[in-house]
PDB file of C-alpha atoms in Angstrom:
ATOM      1  CA  MET B   1     -23.493  39.815  -8.189  1.00  0.00           C
ATOM      2  CA  LEU B   2     -25.436  37.200  -5.950  1.00  0.00           C
ATOM      3  CA  MET B   3     -26.016  37.807  -2.219  1.00  0.00           C
ATOM      4  CA  VAL B   4     -25.417  35.319   0.439  1.00  0.00           C
ATOM      5  CA  ILE B   5     -29.000  33.504   1.261  1.00  0.00           C
ATOM      6  CA  GLU B   6     -29.877  33.828   4.442  1.00  0.00           C
ATOM      7  CA  ASP B   7     -31.759  31.520   6.693  1.00  0.00           C
ATOM      8  CA  HIS B   8     -32.981  33.271   9.771  1.00  0.00           C
ATOM      9  CA  GLY B   9     -32.724  30.972  12.663  1.00  0.00           C
ATOM     10  CA  LEU B  10     -30.599  28.258  11.311  1.00  0.00           C
ATOM     11  CA  VAL B  11     -26.535  28.286  12.134  1.00  0.00           C
ATOM     12  CA  LYS B  12     -24.973  27.232   8.500  1.00  0.00           C
ATOM     13  CA  PRO B  13     -21.413  27.707   7.543  1.00  0.00           C
ATOM     14  CA  TYR B  14     -20.543  30.092   5.408  1.00  0.00           C
ATOM     15  CA  VAL B  15     -16.813  30.354   3.778  1.00  0.00           C
ATOM     16  CA  ILE B  16     -14.671  33.905   3.680  1.00  0.00           C
ATOM     17  CA  MET B  17     -12.040  34.399   1.382  1.00  0.00           C
ATOM     18  CA  HIS B  18      -9.434  36.792   0.510  1.00  0.00           C
ATOM     19  CA  ALA B  19      -8.029  36.190  -2.707  1.00  0.00           C
ATOM     20  CA  GLY B  20      -5.637  38.557  -3.785  1.00  0.00           C
ATOM     21  CA  ALA B  21      -7.412  42.089  -4.065  1.00  0.00           C
ATOM     22  CA  GLU B  22      -5.941  44.572  -1.749  1.00  0.00           C
ATOM     23  CA  SER B  23      -9.017  44.825   0.759  1.00  0.00           C
ATOM     24  CA  SER B  24     -11.448  42.324  -0.557  1.00  0.00           C
ATOM     25  CA  TRP B  25     -13.079  39.553   1.412  1.00  0.00           C
ATOM     26  CA  GLU B  26     -15.849  37.548  -0.154  1.00  0.00           C
ATOM     27  CA  ILE B  27     -18.214  35.579   1.828  1.00  0.00           C
ATOM     28  CA  PHE B  28     -19.766  32.571   0.255  1.00  0.00           C
ATOM     29  CA  ASP B  29     -22.475  30.037   1.287  1.00  0.00           C
ATOM     30  CA  LYS B  30     -21.369  26.168   1.840  1.00  0.00           C
ATOM     31  CA  ASP B  31     -21.926  25.442  -1.926  1.00  0.00           C
ATOM     32  CA  PHE B  32     -20.201  28.573  -3.352  1.00  0.00           C
ATOM     33  CA  LYS B  33     -23.376  29.189  -5.373  1.00  0.00           C
ATOM     34  CA  ASN B  34     -24.046  32.614  -3.703  1.00  0.00           C
ATOM     35  CA  PHE B  35     -21.807  35.376  -1.955  1.00  0.00           C
ATOM     36  CA  ARG B  36     -21.285  39.039  -1.670  1.00  0.00           C
ATOM     37  CA  SER B  37     -18.190  41.160  -0.986  1.00  0.00           C
ATOM     38  CA  LEU B  38     -17.605  42.272   2.426  1.00  0.00           C
ATOM     39  CA  PRO B  39     -16.948  46.414   2.733  1.00  0.00           C
ATOM     40  CA  THR B  40     -13.468  47.630   2.321  1.00  0.00           C
ATOM     41  CA  ILE B  41     -11.401  47.481   5.364  1.00  0.00           C
ATOM     42  CA  PRO B  42     -11.086  51.199   6.655  1.00  0.00           C
ATOM     43  CA  SER B  43      -7.495  51.629   6.416  1.00  0.00           C
ATOM     44  CA  SER B  44      -5.219  53.904   4.414  1.00  0.00           C
ATOM     45  CA  ASP B  45      -1.789  52.407   4.955  1.00  0.00           C
ATOM     46  CA  TYR B  46      -0.343  50.804   2.159  1.00  0.00           C
ATOM     47  CA  CYS B  47       1.740  48.421   3.996  1.00  0.00           C
ATOM     48  CA  PHE B  48      -1.080  46.785   5.463  1.00  0.00           C
ATOM     49  CA  PHE B  49      -2.924  46.312   2.087  1.00  0.00           C
ATOM     50  CA  HIS B  50       0.103  45.043   0.286  1.00  0.00           C
ATOM     51  CA  SER B  51       1.804  42.998   3.139  1.00  0.00           C
ATOM     52  CA  ASP B  52       0.557  39.350   4.338  1.00  0.00           C
ATOM     53  CA  LYS B  53      -2.261  39.206   6.986  1.00  0.00           C
ATOM     54  CA  GLU B  54      -3.850  36.619   8.987  1.00  0.00           C
ATOM     55  CA  THR B  55      -7.518  35.841   9.361  1.00  0.00           C
ATOM     56  CA  ILE B  56      -9.723  33.687  11.675  1.00  0.00           C
ATOM     57  CA  SER B  57     -13.369  33.914  12.590  1.00  0.00           C
ATOM     58  CA  VAL B  58     -14.617  33.749  16.112  1.00  0.00           C
ATOM     59  CA  GLY B  59     -18.728  33.860  16.862  1.00  0.00           C
ATOM     60  CA  THR B  60     -20.028  36.073  14.129  1.00  0.00           C
ATOM     61  CA  GLN B  61     -16.765  38.031  13.727  1.00  0.00           C
ATOM     62  CA  LEU B  62     -14.056  38.041  11.223  1.00  0.00           C
ATOM     63  CA  ILE B  63     -10.352  38.804  12.916  1.00  0.00           C
ATOM     64  CA  VAL B  64      -7.805  40.088  10.479  1.00  0.00           C
ATOM     65  CA  ILE B  65      -4.330  40.820  11.616  1.00  0.00           C
ATOM     66  CA  GLY B  66      -1.525  42.650   9.653  1.00  0.00           C
ATOM     67  CA  ARG B  67       1.152  45.200   9.595  1.00  0.00           C
ATOM     68  CA  GLU B  68       0.932  49.008   9.035  1.00  0.00           C
ATOM     69  CA  ILE B  69       3.672  50.905   8.914  1.00  0.00           C
ATOM     70  CA  GLU B  70       3.696  51.709  12.805  1.00  0.00           C
ATOM     71  CA  GLY B  71       3.144  48.089  13.849  1.00  0.00           C
ATOM     72  CA  ILE B  72       0.650  45.477  13.659  1.00  0.00           C
ATOM     73  CA  VAL B  73      -2.736  46.114  13.786  1.00  0.00           C
ATOM     74  CA  VAL B  74      -6.222  44.136  14.400  1.00  0.00           C
ATOM     75  CA  PHE B  75      -9.429  44.523  12.303  1.00  0.00           C
ATOM     76  CA  ARG B  76     -12.701  42.893  13.112  1.00  0.00           C
ATOM     77  CA  TYR B  77     -15.724  42.629  10.741  1.00  0.00           C
ATOM     78  CA  GLU B  78     -18.973  42.266  12.610  1.00  0.00           C
ATOM     79  CA  LEU B  79     -21.590  40.340  10.252  1.00  0.00           C
ATOM     80  CA  GLU B  80     -24.429  41.496  12.282  1.00  0.00           C
ATOM     81  CA  ASN B  81     -23.390  45.329  11.258  1.00  0.00           C
ATOM     82  CA  ASN B  82     -22.178  44.423   8.058  1.00  0.00           C
ATOM     83  CA  LYS B  83     -18.919  46.756   9.132  1.00  0.00           C
ATOM     84  CA  TRP B  84     -15.233  46.918  10.048  1.00  0.00           C
ATOM     85  CA  PHE B  85     -13.825  48.112  13.223  1.00  0.00           C
ATOM     86  CA  ARG B  86     -10.196  48.742  14.239  1.00  0.00           C
ATOM     87  CA  GLY B  87      -9.086  46.798  17.289  1.00  0.00           C
ATOM     88  CA  PRO B  88      -8.798  45.822  19.954  1.00  0.00           C
ATOM     89  CA  LEU B  89      -4.764  45.209  19.721  1.00  0.00           C
ATOM     90  CA  MET B  90      -3.577  42.039  21.087  1.00  0.00           C
ATOM     91  CA  ILE B  91      -1.575  42.416  24.460  1.00  0.00           C
ATOM     92  CA  THR B  92       1.452  41.038  22.867  1.00  0.00           C
ATOM     93  CA  PRO B  93       1.480  41.908  18.987  1.00  0.00           C
ATOM     94  CA  ARG B  94       2.512  39.347  17.217  1.00  0.00           C
ATOM     95  CA  VAL B  95       2.258  37.520  13.345  1.00  0.00           C
ATOM     96  CA  MET B  96       2.906  33.973  12.063  1.00  0.00           C
ATOM     97  CA  TYR B  97       0.917  32.440  15.528  1.00  0.00           C
ATOM     98  CA  GLY B  98      -1.167  29.208  15.618  1.00  0.00           C
ATOM     99  CA  SER B  99      -4.715  29.935  16.464  1.00  0.00           C
ATOM    100  CA  ALA B 100      -8.216  28.067  16.623  1.00  0.00           C
ATOM    101  CA  SER B 101     -11.483  29.254  17.475  1.00  0.00           C
ATOM    102  CA  ASP B 102     -14.144  27.279  19.903  1.00  0.00           C
ATOM    103  CA  GLY B 103     -17.327  29.252  19.482  1.00  0.00           C
ATOM    104  CA  LYS B 104     -17.060  32.982  20.647  1.00  0.00           C
ATOM    105  CA  THR B 105     -13.268  32.489  22.011  1.00  0.00           C
ATOM    106  CA  VAL B 106     -10.175  31.978  19.969  1.00  0.00           C
ATOM    107  CA  PHE B 107      -6.856  31.157  21.304  1.00  0.00           C
ATOM    108  CA  PHE B 108      -3.556  32.859  19.621  1.00  0.00           C
ATOM    109  CA  ALA B 109      -0.162  30.857  20.330  1.00  0.00           C
ATOM    110  CA  GLY B 110       3.586  31.681  19.685  1.00  0.00           C
ATOM    111  CA  GLY B 111       4.452  33.279  16.791  1.00  0.00           C
ATOM    112  CA  ILE B 112       6.878  36.162  15.756  1.00  0.00           C
ATOM    113  CA  GLN B 113       7.195  39.258  18.490  1.00  0.00           C
ATOM    114  CA  MET B 114       9.328  42.226  17.745  1.00  0.00           C
ATOM    115  CA  ASP B 115      11.508  43.133  20.817  1.00  0.00           C
ATOM    116  CA  ASP B 116      12.649  46.593  22.096  1.00  0.00           C
ATOM    117  CA  ASN B 117      14.923  47.039  19.315  1.00  0.00           C
ATOM    118  CA  GLY B 118      12.952  46.049  16.525  1.00  0.00           C
ATOM    119  CA  ASN B 119      14.434  42.531  16.402  1.00  0.00           C
ATOM    120  CA  PRO B 120      12.032  39.705  15.339  1.00  0.00           C
ATOM    121  CA  ILE B 121      11.964  36.997  18.322  1.00  0.00           C
ATOM    122  CA  VAL B 122       9.848  33.725  18.438  1.00  0.00           C
ATOM    123  CA  VAL B 123       7.837  33.473  21.412  1.00  0.00           C
ATOM    124  CA  ARG B 124       5.646  30.780  23.408  1.00  0.00           C
ATOM    125  CA  THR B 125       3.307  33.523  24.406  1.00  0.00           C
ATOM    126  CA  VAL B 126      -0.394  32.609  24.245  1.00  0.00           C
ATOM    127  CA  GLU B 127      -3.430  34.769  24.589  1.00  0.00           C
ATOM    128  CA  LYS B 128      -7.171  34.347  24.047  1.00  0.00           C
ATOM    129  CA  TYR B 129      -9.687  36.700  22.579  1.00  0.00           C
ATOM    130  CA  ASN B 130     -13.643  36.786  23.657  1.00  0.00           C
ATOM    131  CA  ALA B 131     -15.922  38.085  20.997  1.00  0.00           C
ATOM    132  CA  ASP B 132     -18.451  38.894  23.454  1.00  0.00           C
ATOM    133  CA  THR B 133     -16.466  41.354  25.495  1.00  0.00           C
ATOM    134  CA  LYS B 134     -13.886  42.012  22.663  1.00  0.00           C
ATOM    135  CA  MET B 135     -11.286  41.737  25.246  1.00  0.00           C
ATOM    136  CA  TRP B 136      -7.558  39.901  25.264  1.00  0.00           C
ATOM    137  CA  THR B 137      -6.387  37.664  27.851  1.00  0.00           C
ATOM    138  CA  MET B 138      -3.249  36.283  28.680  1.00  0.00           C
ATOM    139  CA  ILE B 139      -2.933  32.458  29.433  1.00  0.00           C
ATOM    140  CA  TYR B 140       0.030  30.215  30.525  1.00  0.00           C
ATOM    141  CA  GLY B 141       2.773  29.992  27.758  1.00  0.00           C
ATOM    142  CA  MET B 142       3.471  27.110  25.553  1.00  0.00           C
ATOM    143  CA  HIS B 143       6.541  24.586  26.318  1.00  0.00           C
ATOM    144  CA  LYS B 144       7.992  25.326  23.059  1.00  0.00           C
ATOM    145  CA  SER B 145       8.756  28.851  21.307  1.00  0.00           C
ATOM    146  CA  ARG B 146       7.352  28.212  17.725  1.00  0.00           C
ATOM    147  CA  LYS B 147       6.335  30.248  14.342  1.00  0.00           C
ATOM    148  CA  PHE B 148       4.525  28.976  11.486  1.00  0.00           C
ATOM    149  CA  SER B 149       2.317  26.561  13.594  1.00  0.00           C
ATOM    150  CA  SER B 150      -1.079  25.368  13.401  1.00  0.00           C
ATOM    151  CA  GLY B 151      -4.011  25.321  15.744  1.00  0.00           C
ATOM    152  CA  CYS B 152      -7.150  23.431  16.435  1.00  0.00           C
ATOM    153  CA  PHE B 153      -9.862  22.422  18.820  1.00  0.00           C
ATOM    154  CA  LEU B 154     -10.011  18.709  19.269  1.00  0.00           C
ATOM    155  CA  ARG B 155     -12.347  17.010  22.161  1.00  0.00           C
ATOM    156  CA  GLY B 156     -12.182  20.214  24.476  1.00  0.00           C
ATOM    157  CA  LYS B 157      -8.757  21.076  24.179  1.00  0.00           C
ATOM    158  CA  PHE B 158      -6.846  23.345  22.208  1.00  0.00           C
ATOM    159  CA  TYR B 159      -3.878  22.027  19.965  1.00  0.00           C
ATOM    160  CA  VAL B 160      -0.518  23.363  18.478  1.00  0.00           C
ATOM    161  CA  LEU B 161       1.002  21.433  15.850  1.00  0.00           C
ATOM    162  CA  SER B 162       4.468  21.800  14.482  1.00  0.00           C
ATOM    163  CA  GLY B 163       6.120  25.102  13.355  1.00  0.00           C
ATOM    164  CA  ARG B 164       9.456  26.212  13.396  1.00  0.00           C
ATOM    165  CA  ASN B 165      11.893  27.314  16.586  1.00  0.00           C
ATOM    166  CA  GLU B 166      13.884  30.049  16.910  1.00  0.00           C
ATOM    167  CA  ASN B 167      16.473  28.312  14.745  1.00  0.00           C
ATOM    168  CA  ASP B 168      14.149  28.111  11.798  1.00  0.00           C
ATOM    169  CA  LYS B 169      14.059  24.353  12.285  1.00  0.00           C
ATOM    170  CA  HIS B 170      11.048  22.310  11.899  1.00  0.00           C
ATOM    171  CA  LEU B 171       9.252  21.005  14.908  1.00  0.00           C
ATOM    172  CA  THR B 172       7.536  17.562  15.211  1.00  0.00           C
ATOM    173  CA  CYS B 173       6.142  17.720  18.230  1.00  0.00           C
ATOM    174  CA  GLY B 174       2.675  19.120  19.178  1.00  0.00           C
ATOM    175  CA  GLU B 175       1.079  20.409  22.230  1.00  0.00           C
ATOM    176  CA  ARG B 176      -2.578  20.534  23.832  1.00  0.00           C
ATOM    177  CA  TYR B 177      -3.915  22.929  26.353  1.00  0.00           C
ATOM    178  CA  ASP B 178      -6.278  22.229  28.712  1.00  0.00           C
ATOM    179  CA  GLU B 179      -8.173  25.517  30.093  1.00  0.00           C
ATOM    180  CA  ALA B 180      -9.645  23.795  33.207  1.00  0.00           C
ATOM    181  CA  THR B 181      -6.237  23.211  34.427  1.00  0.00           C
ATOM    182  CA  ASN B 182      -4.687  26.107  32.958  1.00  0.00           C
ATOM    183  CA  SER B 183      -1.789  23.627  31.652  1.00  0.00           C
ATOM    184  CA  TRP B 184       0.170  22.459  28.647  1.00  0.00           C
ATOM    185  CA  GLU B 185       0.603  18.916  27.530  1.00  0.00           C
ATOM    186  CA  LEU B 186       3.728  18.401  25.195  1.00  0.00           C
ATOM    187  CA  ILE B 187       3.276  15.558  22.544  1.00  0.00           C
ATOM    188  CA  PRO B 188       6.511  14.404  21.469  1.00  0.00           C
ATOM    189  CA  GLY B 189       6.732  13.359  17.729  1.00  0.00           C
ATOM    190  CA  MET B 190       3.312  14.178  16.751  1.00  0.00           C
ATOM    191  CA  LEU B 191       4.381  14.786  13.278  1.00  0.00           C
ATOM    192  CA  LYS B 192       7.313  12.422  13.324  1.00  0.00           C
ATOM    193  CA  ASP B 193       5.979  10.645  10.053  1.00  0.00           C
ATOM    194  CA  ILE B 194       5.193  13.779   8.110  1.00  0.00           C
ATOM    195  CA  ASN B 195       7.560  14.986   5.205  1.00  0.00           C
ATOM    196  CA  PHE B 196       8.641  18.637   5.128  1.00  0.00           C
ATOM    197  CA  ILE B 197       9.531  19.656   1.569  1.00  0.00           C
ATOM    198  CA  THR B 198      11.480  22.625   2.611  1.00  0.00           C
ATOM    199  CA  SER B 199      11.940  24.789   5.610  1.00  0.00           C
ATOM    200  CA  SER B 200      10.212  27.582   4.074  1.00  0.00           C
ATOM    201  CA  GLN B 201       6.842  25.561   3.812  1.00  0.00           C
ATOM    202  CA  ALA B 202       3.418  26.324   4.827  1.00  0.00           C
ATOM    203  CA  PRO B 203       2.115  25.403   8.236  1.00  0.00           C
ATOM    204  CA  PRO B 204       0.291  22.259   8.782  1.00  0.00           C
ATOM    205  CA  LEU B 205      -3.075  22.178   6.733  1.00  0.00           C
ATOM    206  CA  ILE B 206      -5.370  20.589   9.298  1.00  0.00           C
ATOM    207  CA  ALA B 207      -8.925  20.432  10.097  1.00  0.00           C
ATOM    208  CA  VAL B 208     -11.369  18.707  12.735  1.00  0.00           C
ATOM    209  CA  VAL B 209     -14.682  17.183  11.825  1.00  0.00           C
ATOM    210  CA  ASP B 210     -16.727  15.239  14.342  1.00  0.00           C
ATOM    211  CA  ASP B 211     -13.965  15.462  16.939  1.00  0.00           C
ATOM    212  CA  ASN B 212     -11.474  13.890  14.436  1.00  0.00           C
ATOM    213  CA  LEU B 213      -8.165  15.540  13.347  1.00  0.00           C
ATOM    214  CA  TYR B 214      -7.185  15.475   9.753  1.00  0.00           C
ATOM    215  CA  LEU B 215      -4.049  16.679   7.649  1.00  0.00           C
ATOM    216  CA  LEU B 216      -3.352  17.546   4.125  1.00  0.00           C
ATOM    217  CA  GLU B 217       0.130  16.023   4.048  1.00  0.00           C
ATOM    218  CA  ILE B 218       1.441  18.818   1.667  1.00  0.00           C
ATOM    219  CA  SER B 219       4.378  16.835  -0.115  1.00  0.00           C
ATOM    220  CA  LEU B 220       2.427  13.784  -1.150  1.00  0.00           C
ATOM    221  CA  ASN B 221      -1.348  15.408  -1.676  1.00  0.00           C
ATOM    222  CA  GLU B 222      -2.621  12.860   0.752  1.00  0.00           C
ATOM    223  CA  LEU B 223      -5.435  13.064   3.262  1.00  0.00           C
ATOM    224  CA  ARG B 224      -4.704  11.511   6.949  1.00  0.00           C
ATOM    225  CA  ILE B 225      -6.436  11.225  10.185  1.00  0.00           C
ATOM    226  CA  TYR B 226      -4.667  11.405  13.541  1.00  0.00           C
ATOM    227  CA  ASP B 227      -5.307   8.493  15.973  1.00  0.00           C
ATOM    228  CA  ILE B 228      -5.117  10.352  19.432  1.00  0.00           C
ATOM    229  CA  ASN B 229      -4.397   7.002  21.153  1.00  0.00           C
ATOM    230  CA  THR B 230      -1.554   6.081  19.450  1.00  0.00           C
ATOM    231  CA  ASN B 231      -0.068   9.335  18.187  1.00  0.00           C
ATOM    232  CA  VAL B 232      -0.142   8.003  14.642  1.00  0.00           C
ATOM    233  CA  TRP B 233      -1.502   9.498  11.309  1.00  0.00           C
ATOM    234  CA  LYS B 234      -3.523   7.270   9.260  1.00  0.00           C
ATOM    235  CA  LYS B 235      -3.569   7.688   5.355  1.00  0.00           C
ATOM    236  CA  LEU B 236      -7.165   8.208   3.606  1.00  0.00           C
ATOM    237  CA  GLY B 237      -6.193   8.344  -0.135  1.00  0.00           C
ATOM    238  CA  SER B 238      -5.077  11.356  -2.294  1.00  0.00           C
ATOM    239  CA  VAL B 239      -6.428  15.182  -2.209  1.00  0.00           C
ATOM    240  CA  PRO B 240      -7.501  16.619  -5.482  1.00  0.00           C
ATOM    241  CA  VAL B 241      -5.258  19.882  -5.334  1.00  0.00           C
ATOM    242  CA  SER B 242      -1.400  20.262  -5.929  1.00  0.00           C
ATOM    243  CA  ALA B 243      -0.586  21.616  -2.537  1.00  0.00           C
ATOM    244  CA  ASN B 244       2.989  20.298  -3.079  1.00  0.00           C
ATOM    245  CA  ALA B 245       3.569  22.550  -5.921  1.00  0.00           C
ATOM    246  CA  VAL B 246       3.468  25.836  -3.860  1.00  0.00           C
ATOM    247  CA  PHE B 247       4.671  24.239  -0.458  1.00  0.00           C
ATOM    248  CA  GLY B 248       1.196  24.385   0.648  1.00  0.00           C
ATOM    249  CA  TRP B 249       0.827  28.091   0.620  1.00  0.00           C
ATOM    250  CA  GLY B 250      -2.189  29.540  -1.407  1.00  0.00           C
ATOM    251  CA  VAL B 251      -4.169  26.143  -0.169  1.00  0.00           C
ATOM    252  CA  THR B 252      -7.388  26.280   1.690  1.00  0.00           C
ATOM    253  CA  PHE B 253      -8.045  23.132   3.633  1.00  0.00           C
ATOM    254  CA  LYS B 254     -10.969  23.729   6.570  1.00  0.00           C
ATOM    255  CA  SER B 255     -13.642  21.962   8.114  1.00  0.00           C
ATOM    256  CA  MET B 256     -17.378  22.767   6.886  1.00  0.00           C
ATOM    257  CA  GLY B 257     -19.567  21.577   9.399  1.00  0.00           C
ATOM    258  CA  ASP B 258     -19.642  18.034   9.094  1.00  0.00           C
ATOM    259  CA  ARG B 259     -17.309  18.025   5.818  1.00  0.00           C
ATOM    260  CA  LEU B 260     -13.971  18.802   4.510  1.00  0.00           C
ATOM    261  CA  LEU B 261     -13.174  21.655   2.092  1.00  0.00           C
ATOM    262  CA  VAL B 262     -10.239  22.074   0.351  1.00  0.00           C
ATOM    263  CA  VAL B 263      -9.529  24.793  -2.535  1.00  0.00           C
ATOM    264  CA  GLY B 264      -6.445  24.894  -4.910  1.00  0.00           C
ATOM    265  CA  THR B 265      -4.902  24.399  -8.091  1.00  0.00           C
ATOM    266  CA  SER B 266      -6.150  21.365  -9.855  1.00  0.00           C
ATOM    267  CA  HIS B 267      -3.659  18.768 -10.821  1.00  0.00           C
ATOM    268  CA  SER B 268      -4.603  18.881 -14.581  1.00  0.00           C
ATOM    269  CA  TRP B 269      -2.461  20.881 -17.373  1.00  0.00           C
ATOM    270  CA  SER B 270      -4.831  24.095 -16.990  1.00  0.00           C
ATOM    271  CA  ARG B 271      -3.766  24.632 -13.139  1.00  0.00           C
ATOM    272  CA  THR B 272      -7.101  26.223 -12.440  1.00  0.00           C
ATOM    273  CA  THR B 273      -8.479  26.889  -8.945  1.00  0.00           C
ATOM    274  CA  VAL B 274     -10.753  23.780  -7.902  1.00  0.00           C
ATOM    275  CA  PHE B 275     -13.005  23.561  -4.948  1.00  0.00           C
ATOM    276  CA  TYR B 276     -14.009  19.874  -3.315  1.00  0.00           C
ATOM    277  CA  SER B 277     -15.474  18.744  -0.431  1.00  0.00           C
ATOM    278  CA  CYS B 278     -15.499  15.387   1.429  1.00  0.00           C
ATOM    279  CA  GLN B 279     -17.942  13.663   4.031  1.00  0.00           C
ATOM    280  CA  ARG B 280     -15.531  11.350   5.599  1.00  0.00           C
ATOM    281  CA  SER B 281     -16.725   7.871   5.302  1.00  0.00           C
ATOM    282  CA  PRO B 282     -15.144   5.208   7.815  1.00  0.00           C
ATOM    283  CA  TYR B 283     -16.149   2.444   5.816  1.00  0.00           C
ATOM    284  CA  VAL B 284     -13.641   3.006   2.785  1.00  0.00           C
ATOM    285  CA  GLU B 285     -10.176   3.313   2.503  1.00  0.00           C
ATOM    286  CA  GLU B 286     -10.079   5.925  -0.350  1.00  0.00           C
ATOM    287  CA  GLN B 287     -12.262   9.042   0.513  1.00  0.00           C
ATOM    288  CA  HIS B 288     -14.587  10.478  -2.113  1.00  0.00           C
ATOM    289  CA  TRP B 289     -14.230  13.940  -3.135  1.00  0.00           C
ATOM    290  CA  GLU B 290     -17.318  15.950  -4.801  1.00  0.00           C
ATOM    291  CA  GLU B 291     -16.247  18.986  -6.927  1.00  0.00           C
ATOM    292  CA  LEU B 292     -17.859  22.139  -6.167  1.00  0.00           C
ATOM    293  CA  LYS B 293     -18.869  24.171  -9.167  1.00  0.00           C
ATOM    294  CA  TYR B 294     -17.721  27.588  -8.548  1.00  0.00           C
ATOM    295  CA  TRP B 295     -19.821  30.717  -9.783  1.00  0.00           C
ATOM    296  CA  CYS B 296     -18.663  34.184  -9.718  1.00  0.00           C
ATOM    297  CA  ASP B 297     -19.616  36.279 -12.694  1.00  0.00           C
ATOM    298  CA  ASP B 298     -18.223  33.888 -15.211  1.00  0.00           C
ATOM    299  CA  THR B 299     -14.729  34.513 -13.785  1.00  0.00           C
ATOM    300  CA  GLU B 300     -12.342  32.416 -11.888  1.00  0.00           C
ATOM    301  CA  LEU B 301     -10.370  32.777  -8.588  1.00  0.00           C
ATOM    302  CA  PRO B 302      -6.638  33.336  -8.568  1.00  0.00           C
ATOM    303  CA  ARG B 303      -4.602  30.386  -8.162  1.00  0.00           C
ATOM    304  CA  PHE B 304      -3.313  31.432  -4.708  1.00  0.00           C
ATOM    305  CA  ILE B 305      -5.727  32.040  -1.805  1.00  0.00           C
ATOM    306  CA  HIS B 306      -4.347  34.532   0.617  1.00  0.00           C
ATOM    307  CA  ASN B 307      -6.822  33.641   3.798  1.00  0.00           C
ATOM    308  CA  CYS B 308      -9.978  31.514   4.221  1.00  0.00           C
ATOM    309  CA  CYS B 309     -12.084  30.827   7.259  1.00  0.00           C
ATOM    310  CA  VAL B 310     -15.352  29.462   7.702  1.00  0.00           C
ATOM    311  CA  MET B 311     -17.859  31.380   9.993  1.00  0.00           C
ATOM    312  CA  PHE B 312     -21.274  29.880  11.477  1.00  0.00           C
ATOM    313  CA  ALA B 313     -23.948  31.989  11.219  1.00  0.00           C
TER     314      ALA B 313
END
């Protein structure tokens, strides 16, 4: 197995993926030519290994949140130590939230929380985690309770897009949080023109590059860019993966430095997992996607990517 190439003193993106093995995450360089496996998460709880998990990077830490028999648990991987640690727990443990990181801070908004009687409730609760202090802090809650939403940082503000409410209905509104004023602004109709295939489709597939917000429109396999001034999404051509075949689940759409990254099943009859990146050009309508030749001991990744995030180190 190849090891990740280290360029000491340089900050570069690494892609961390979880593609099906019970406790295995792999970290790749940006060209997917070199990689290594992370150590096994130190949990013996079968519930954690076999249930869904949510992953995000903050600083040089990888945060993995999942469910053990006794409740929701947080694990963090520290790149400098090449080691996993348990905790610290969220103040209000929950899953299916919208999240995004900005440097060494990551925000978690909404999601599903269990009440005192063990019943799931959709919340508007928001808290942030600091990678330096390893502490959670509550911040002012959103206007709307929402689950299965997506989050991003755009032009210095934390955005939460779409999701489903307590009645399991899709929300077309978004919200943005200004940390300087500790306040939320509701954005009506932010996803009003986006098609929802099914009530159980994946959260919006979004990514930010060069202070521009992009979306992979699941139903049409199209790339779109958001005009922050007019609240409109402009079409930028097709994306070379079949996101609609699995309602957006198992597909990776991320920013990777100055490029967009998409990983999913191909449009071809073979339905293999393919990797493409795109450097946005403002001068053409149809964006050019470059295939990345994935190398991994002459084997192929599963067709379903469970978790993926990008770490800068």
